[in-house]
Amino acid sequence: LAMTGAPGFQDLFDFTAYDTGEQNQQGHETQPAPVEFTGFNASRVPIHFLTDNSVPLRTDRGRLLDTVLREFEMKGIAYDGQANDDVTKGGGHYREVRKVGSFLIGFRKAEVTRIARATTSMLLDKLVEEGVKGLDLILCSMTRSSDDTGKEGELNDSLIDFLNDAIRKQEQKISMQPISNSSALNVNMTIPGGLVHVDSGTGSNTLAVIAKESKDASGQIVETWNYKQPGARDAMMKDMIEAKIEEEQLEASAAADDAANLRSASEKILTLLTLLRNRLKAEAAFSNSEKSRNLRVLAYCLHVRTPAARNKILSEELGTSTERYESFIDLVEGSIEYASSAQYKIQPQSSKNKLDERELRKIMDVAQDARDRIRMQGSDPGATGNAFSGYQP
C-alpha cells in the first residue's frame, strides 16, 4: 500500500533503504519510493516480498489475510472521508486497498494451487510406480494439517479442493470428446436371454417342437405351447440353461471389452484422480493409528479372494504379534455385525459398494487360523512386550 503513493499509507513502510538499482542485505533488487500518488502497480512489487511472506498469506486458509484487509479497508474509508476516489482531494485510499487485496488473494490462491499440484503429482507417481501399498506407506509418513502453511508433501483441505476441481475439469474434458464409431456400435448390444433360443448356426428353434403360432381375431400372432407333449420339460430346461449361459457370456464379454478399452487416457487420469481423492478422504477420516491400519488391511483382504493371498497380506501387515491379530479380528467381527444388522440392510446403496458378509467371515476365519498358528508356534512378540519385533511394514 505504501508503494501506491497514497498519502495515508506513506508512514506505514520505511523506504529509506530503497534506491533504484541497489540491493538490500539479502541481495534482492530494491525499488524506489514513489514521490506521488501513482496507484498500485503489481510489477513494482519485489518478488521476495511475496515469497518471504507466503506462509502468513496462507495462514488459516486465508482468513488472516481477509482480517488484515478488512482493517485496512476501514482505514482507507477513514482517509478518504468525503473525497471518495478523487485523488486530487486526498481520496482513493479505499480503492487502492481493494486492488492490493485482490492481488494478494490471487497470489495466495496460486501458491496454494502450486503446492497442491506438486503434492498430487508426487502421490500419483507413487501410486502408478509402486501401487496401493506404496501409496499407503508414503501417506503414513506425511504430515496432516487443517491449514495451508505447509510445503509440498502435506495433507490438508486444500489438497482435496484441488483434486475436486481437477476431477470436475477432467469430467468436462471427457464429456466434450467426440464418441468414436466403435464405441457407438457397442452401446446397448447386450441381448437378454429368453426362453426361446434360436441357434444362429443351424437356425433351428429348440422349443419349436412344442410351440405353435396362430393368429387371433385382431390379426396378432399368438404363440401357444403344448406342455403335455413328450419331451416338453426337457426341451424347456435345456433352453433355459442355454439362455443362462449365453447371458453370462455376454456379460463377461462386455466386462472384458470395458477392461480392454478402459477408455481413453483422459478417462484413465480421471479414474486415478478419483481413487486418490477417495483415498485421501479416508486418510483424513482416520489418523495413522491402529484402527486405520486395521481398516487398510481389511481393504487389502477384500480385494483378494484366495486364503493364501489373504494369509500373505496378514503376515506382511500384522507380523507375528497376536495382539495385532486380536485387534484386527475385533474390527472384522464388528463389520460382520454391522453388515448383518437391519439398519445397514435398509440403507440404499449400490451393489458394488455393499459389504459382503460371507467374504468378511472368510477373512475372519483366515485371521483366526493365523493367530492360532502363531500361538501354537510360541512366537508371540506381543507377549514379551516388543510389539514391533518381527514386523516388516
XYZ file of C-alpha atoms in Angstrom:
393
model
C 0.000 0.000 0.000
C 2.905 2.359 0.701
C 4.128 1.720 -2.847
C 0.924 3.203 -4.247
C 1.970 6.682 -3.090
C -1.305 7.147 -1.222
C -0.666 9.846 1.424
C -2.385 7.952 4.226
C -0.162 4.883 3.795
C 3.227 6.557 3.372
C 4.154 6.283 7.042
C 3.392 2.530 7.157
C 6.640 1.470 5.470
C 10.230 2.741 5.592
C 11.577 3.406 2.121
C 14.888 4.913 3.248
C 16.793 1.767 2.224
C 15.173 1.651 -1.193
C 17.147 3.179 -4.034
C 16.870 2.431 -7.720
C 19.164 -0.367 -8.872
C 20.617 -1.061 -5.407
C 20.355 -4.296 -3.494
C 19.464 -4.874 0.148
C 21.310 -7.100 2.588
C 19.605 -10.243 1.258
C 20.734 -9.481 -2.278
C 17.262 -8.531 -3.559
C 16.965 -5.666 -6.002
C 15.127 -2.730 -4.458
C 12.522 -0.314 -5.771
C 12.453 3.451 -5.298
C 9.844 5.071 -3.129
C 7.084 6.796 -5.093
C 7.046 10.560 -4.913
C 3.393 10.934 -5.895
C 0.100 9.047 -5.817
C 0.773 6.704 -8.746
C -1.613 3.918 -7.718
C -0.938 0.221 -7.330
C 1.341 -1.397 -9.910
C 1.902 -5.144 -9.447
C 5.141 -5.070 -11.465
C 6.751 -2.847 -8.838
C 6.253 -5.368 -6.034
C 9.574 -7.153 -5.259
C 9.284 -10.919 -5.667
C 10.950 -11.585 -2.315
C 8.178 -9.606 -0.602
C 5.735 -12.293 -1.709
C 7.912 -15.387 -1.275
C 9.148 -14.340 2.183
C 5.582 -13.749 3.350
C 3.919 -16.686 1.615
C 3.217 -18.509 4.896
C 1.420 -15.576 6.606
C -0.671 -15.051 3.485
C -1.761 -18.723 3.596
C -2.303 -18.884 7.359
C -5.730 -20.129 8.454
C -6.664 -20.766 4.795
C -6.504 -17.031 4.018
C -8.666 -15.867 6.922
C -5.767 -13.924 8.441
C -5.285 -12.059 5.163
C -9.013 -11.289 4.981
C -8.945 -9.890 8.525
C -5.998 -7.599 7.785
C -7.569 -6.420 4.537
C -10.800 -5.509 6.328
C -8.831 -3.410 8.807
C -7.089 -1.517 6.019
C -10.347 -1.079 4.153
C -11.719 0.693 7.210
C -8.592 2.863 7.359
C -8.927 3.646 3.656
C -12.540 4.763 4.143
C -11.441 6.987 7.025
C -8.602 8.530 4.975
C -10.894 9.200 2.018
C -13.575 10.968 4.042
C -15.888 12.814 1.678
C -13.303 12.818 -1.127
C -14.137 9.215 -2.035
C -11.999 8.210 -5.051
C -10.940 11.766 -6.010
C -7.128 11.675 -5.782
C -6.811 15.435 -6.171
C -8.804 15.923 -2.959
C -6.880 13.293 -0.960
C -9.155 10.311 -1.716
C -8.615 6.973 -3.447
C -7.239 5.048 -0.461
C -10.062 2.507 -0.280
C -9.792 1.748 -3.990
C -6.064 1.028 -3.650
C -6.709 -1.291 -0.715
C -9.133 -3.242 -2.878
C -6.546 -3.508 -5.669
C -3.805 -4.704 -3.315
C -6.240 -7.138 -1.677
C -7.227 -8.697 -4.997
C -3.569 -9.055 -5.915
C -2.616 -10.753 -2.629
C -5.661 -13.050 -2.668
C -4.768 -14.115 -6.207
C -1.179 -14.804 -5.174
C -2.343 -16.847 -2.170
C -4.634 -18.998 -4.334
C -1.885 -19.527 -6.911
C 0.591 -20.541 -4.194
C -1.862 -22.996 -2.631
C -2.626 -24.481 -6.063
C 1.088 -24.823 -6.857
C 1.749 -26.722 -3.625
C -1.339 -28.946 -4.068
C -0.368 -29.730 -7.671
C 3.143 -30.754 -6.616
C 1.763 -32.983 -3.838
C -0.768 -34.578 -6.206
C 1.914 -35.320 -8.800
C 4.080 -36.951 -6.148
C 1.204 -39.153 -4.901
C 0.116 -40.154 -8.416
C 3.685 -41.113 -9.330
C 3.897 -43.266 -6.207
C 0.527 -44.887 -6.975
C 1.478 -45.723 -10.562
C 5.016 -46.936 -9.798
C 4.504 -48.846 -6.519
C 0.761 -49.457 -6.385
C -1.632 -49.049 -3.485
C 0.809 -50.281 -0.864
C 3.428 -47.767 -1.932
C 0.826 -45.020 -1.695
C -0.206 -46.184 1.782
C 3.388 -46.141 3.004
C 4.013 -42.582 1.865
C 0.668 -41.409 3.281
C 1.632 -42.811 6.681
C 4.748 -40.632 6.691
C 3.063 -37.417 5.532
C 2.016 -34.718 7.974
C -1.618 -33.673 8.284
C -2.824 -30.130 8.759
C -6.036 -28.171 8.636
C -4.051 -25.129 7.478
C -2.283 -24.239 4.218
C 1.022 -23.112 5.725
C 2.914 -26.304 4.866
C 5.093 -27.127 1.897
C 4.813 -29.852 -0.736
C 4.014 -33.266 0.674
C 1.480 -32.214 3.317
C -2.112 -33.442 3.572
C -4.635 -30.644 4.044
C -8.072 -29.480 2.948
C -6.686 -27.507 0.019
C -5.341 -30.730 -1.485
C -8.864 -32.191 -1.504
C -10.217 -28.957 -3.012
C -7.576 -29.118 -5.742
C -8.491 -32.733 -6.570
C -12.212 -31.883 -6.653
C -11.502 -29.084 -9.116
C -9.195 -31.296 -11.214
C -11.808 -34.075 -11.359
C -14.531 -31.628 -12.390
C -12.366 -30.221 -15.195
C -11.405 -33.724 -16.354
C -15.063 -34.776 -16.477
C -15.887 -31.721 -18.563
C -12.986 -32.519 -20.883
C -14.178 -36.111 -21.359
C -17.785 -35.054 -21.964
C -16.624 -32.789 -24.793
C -14.663 -35.553 -26.556
C -16.377 -36.997 -29.666
C -17.631 -40.592 -29.395
C -15.873 -42.931 -31.818
C -17.866 -45.103 -34.212
C -16.690 -48.305 -32.498
C -17.902 -47.045 -29.161
C -21.247 -46.046 -30.629
C -21.740 -49.505 -32.103
C -21.124 -51.179 -28.746
C -23.921 -49.343 -27.000
C -26.935 -51.439 -25.983
C -25.578 -54.588 -27.632
C -26.370 -56.831 -24.622
C -29.289 -59.111 -25.509
C -31.140 -60.547 -22.501
C -31.600 -64.312 -22.558
C -35.094 -65.619 -23.062
C -36.938 -68.934 -23.038
C -36.949 -69.269 -26.823
C -33.401 -69.659 -28.088
C -32.533 -69.756 -31.779
C -29.302 -71.463 -32.720
C -27.571 -68.984 -35.006
C -25.577 -71.802 -36.623
C -28.471 -74.014 -37.700
C -31.406 -71.679 -37.437
C -33.324 -74.343 -35.503
C -35.567 -73.436 -32.602
C -35.192 -75.618 -29.508
C -38.824 -75.089 -28.483
C -40.253 -75.286 -31.976
C -41.377 -78.845 -31.274
C -43.801 -77.729 -28.552
C -44.659 -74.232 -29.801
C -47.420 -73.398 -32.229
C -48.138 -69.986 -33.736
C -51.629 -68.769 -34.691
C -53.454 -65.506 -35.270
C -56.246 -64.145 -33.120
C -59.259 -62.135 -34.264
C -57.274 -58.900 -34.373
C -54.602 -60.450 -36.575
C -51.853 -60.583 -33.927
C -49.631 -63.652 -33.739
C -50.196 -65.758 -30.610
C -47.745 -68.467 -29.601
C -49.072 -71.440 -27.624
C -47.087 -74.303 -26.059
C -48.184 -77.848 -25.512
C -46.678 -78.756 -22.137
C -48.107 -82.295 -22.243
C -46.215 -83.245 -25.364
C -43.386 -85.770 -24.672
C -40.004 -84.100 -24.198
C -41.511 -80.671 -23.475
C -39.994 -80.385 -19.971
C -36.541 -81.457 -21.150
C -36.655 -79.010 -24.057
C -37.603 -76.102 -21.784
C -34.879 -76.916 -19.224
C -32.285 -77.212 -21.967
C -33.333 -73.873 -23.440
C -33.247 -72.110 -20.063
C -29.720 -73.421 -19.404
C -28.531 -72.307 -22.839
C -30.096 -68.866 -22.351
C -28.400 -68.510 -18.957
C -25.032 -69.488 -20.420
C -25.487 -67.041 -23.268
C -26.362 -64.238 -20.859
C -23.295 -64.920 -18.709
C -21.077 -64.978 -21.804
C -22.474 -61.650 -22.967
C -21.876 -60.110 -19.538
C -18.320 -61.466 -19.413
C -17.664 -60.208 -22.930
C -18.988 -56.761 -22.059
C -16.821 -56.634 -18.907
C -13.768 -57.723 -20.902
C -14.435 -55.050 -23.523
C -14.727 -52.405 -20.814
C -11.470 -53.542 -19.227
C -9.631 -53.777 -22.518
C -10.877 -50.469 -23.894
C -10.588 -48.889 -20.495
C -11.249 -45.959 -22.133
C -9.017 -43.173 -23.245
C -6.015 -41.650 -21.494
C -8.249 -38.872 -20.187
C -10.593 -41.403 -18.580
C -7.661 -43.243 -17.008
C -6.440 -39.987 -15.496
C -9.934 -39.306 -14.184
C -10.009 -42.758 -12.573
C -6.643 -42.173 -10.890
C -7.671 -38.746 -9.608
C -10.958 -40.091 -8.243
C -9.266 -43.017 -6.495
C -6.636 -40.722 -5.000
C -9.267 -38.296 -3.713
C -11.270 -41.080 -2.074
C -8.110 -42.486 -0.511
C -7.160 -39.068 0.903
C -10.653 -38.641 2.346
C -10.272 -41.960 4.129
C -6.842 -40.862 5.365
C -8.367 -37.656 6.714
C -11.167 -39.517 8.481
C -8.797 -41.933 10.227
C -5.467 -40.848 11.634
C -2.357 -43.003 11.429
C -3.456 -45.270 14.262
C -4.228 -48.896 14.999
C -7.758 -48.554 13.651
C -6.610 -47.046 10.361
C -4.069 -49.847 9.967
C -6.756 -52.482 10.520
C -9.089 -50.809 8.032
C -6.302 -50.716 5.463
C -5.537 -54.428 5.987
C -9.242 -55.273 5.715
C -9.433 -53.387 2.416
C -6.440 -55.353 1.113
C -8.077 -58.646 2.110
C -11.394 -57.745 0.465
C -9.648 -57.153 -2.852
C -8.197 -60.669 -2.994
C -10.195 -63.891 -2.945
C -7.850 -66.745 -2.043
C -6.904 -67.716 1.540
C -3.227 -67.890 0.530
C -3.234 -64.277 -0.675
C -5.009 -63.138 2.471
C -2.551 -65.044 4.650
C 0.315 -63.287 2.892
C -1.274 -59.867 3.465
C -1.896 -60.559 7.141
C 1.658 -61.794 7.601
C 3.149 -58.724 5.921
C 0.942 -56.184 7.685
C 0.420 -57.719 11.147
C 3.670 -59.611 11.566
C 3.752 -62.271 14.299
C 2.033 -60.361 17.089
C -1.177 -61.920 18.340
C -2.175 -58.533 19.773
C -2.409 -57.108 16.268
C -4.362 -60.143 15.113
C -6.794 -59.771 18.041
C -7.316 -56.098 17.197
C -7.887 -56.921 13.520
C -10.317 -59.755 14.345
C -12.309 -57.384 16.589
C -12.676 -54.988 13.652
C -13.830 -57.771 11.290
C -16.341 -59.046 13.874
C -17.741 -55.543 14.242
C -18.004 -55.239 10.446
C -19.880 -58.553 10.270
C -22.324 -57.440 12.962
C -22.895 -54.163 11.128
C -23.361 -55.899 7.759
C -25.952 -58.248 9.261
C -27.849 -55.517 11.119
C -31.246 -54.327 9.955
C -30.034 -50.714 9.970
C -27.425 -51.481 7.311
C -29.708 -53.645 5.166
C -32.359 -50.949 4.762
C -29.857 -48.332 3.612
C -29.933 -47.587 -0.140
C -26.579 -48.445 -1.711
C -25.082 -49.798 -4.903
C -24.273 -53.495 -5.115
C -20.547 -52.945 -5.742
C -20.155 -50.913 -2.549
C -22.174 -53.303 -0.405
C -20.445 -55.165 2.424
C -20.183 -58.878 1.667
C -20.876 -60.669 4.950
C -19.722 -64.005 3.557
C -16.339 -62.614 2.493
C -15.935 -60.930 5.870
C -16.478 -64.261 7.615
C -13.889 -65.911 5.366
C -11.380 -63.180 6.244
C -12.088 -63.642 9.953
C -11.552 -67.395 9.648
C -8.189 -66.842 7.948
C -7.130 -64.325 10.603
C -8.186 -66.628 13.454
C -6.299 -69.556 11.922
C -3.176 -67.416 11.538
C -3.448 -66.207 15.138
C -3.876 -69.763 16.461
C -0.922 -70.910 14.379
C 1.292 -68.212 15.920
C 0.166 -69.188 19.392
C 0.972 -72.835 18.788
C 4.414 -71.981 17.466
C 5.060 -69.958 20.621
C 6.326 -66.927 18.653
C 4.322 -64.133 20.224
C 6.385 -60.905 20.310
C 3.414 -59.115 21.839
C 3.635 -61.297 24.932
C 7.206 -60.149 25.605
C 6.306 -56.508 25.338
C 8.044 -55.965 21.990
C 5.147 -55.168 19.695
C 7.361 -54.431 16.671
C 9.630 -57.466 16.802
C 9.493 -59.446 13.587
C 7.202 -56.886 11.895
C 8.049 -55.675 8.440
C 5.812 -52.755 7.356
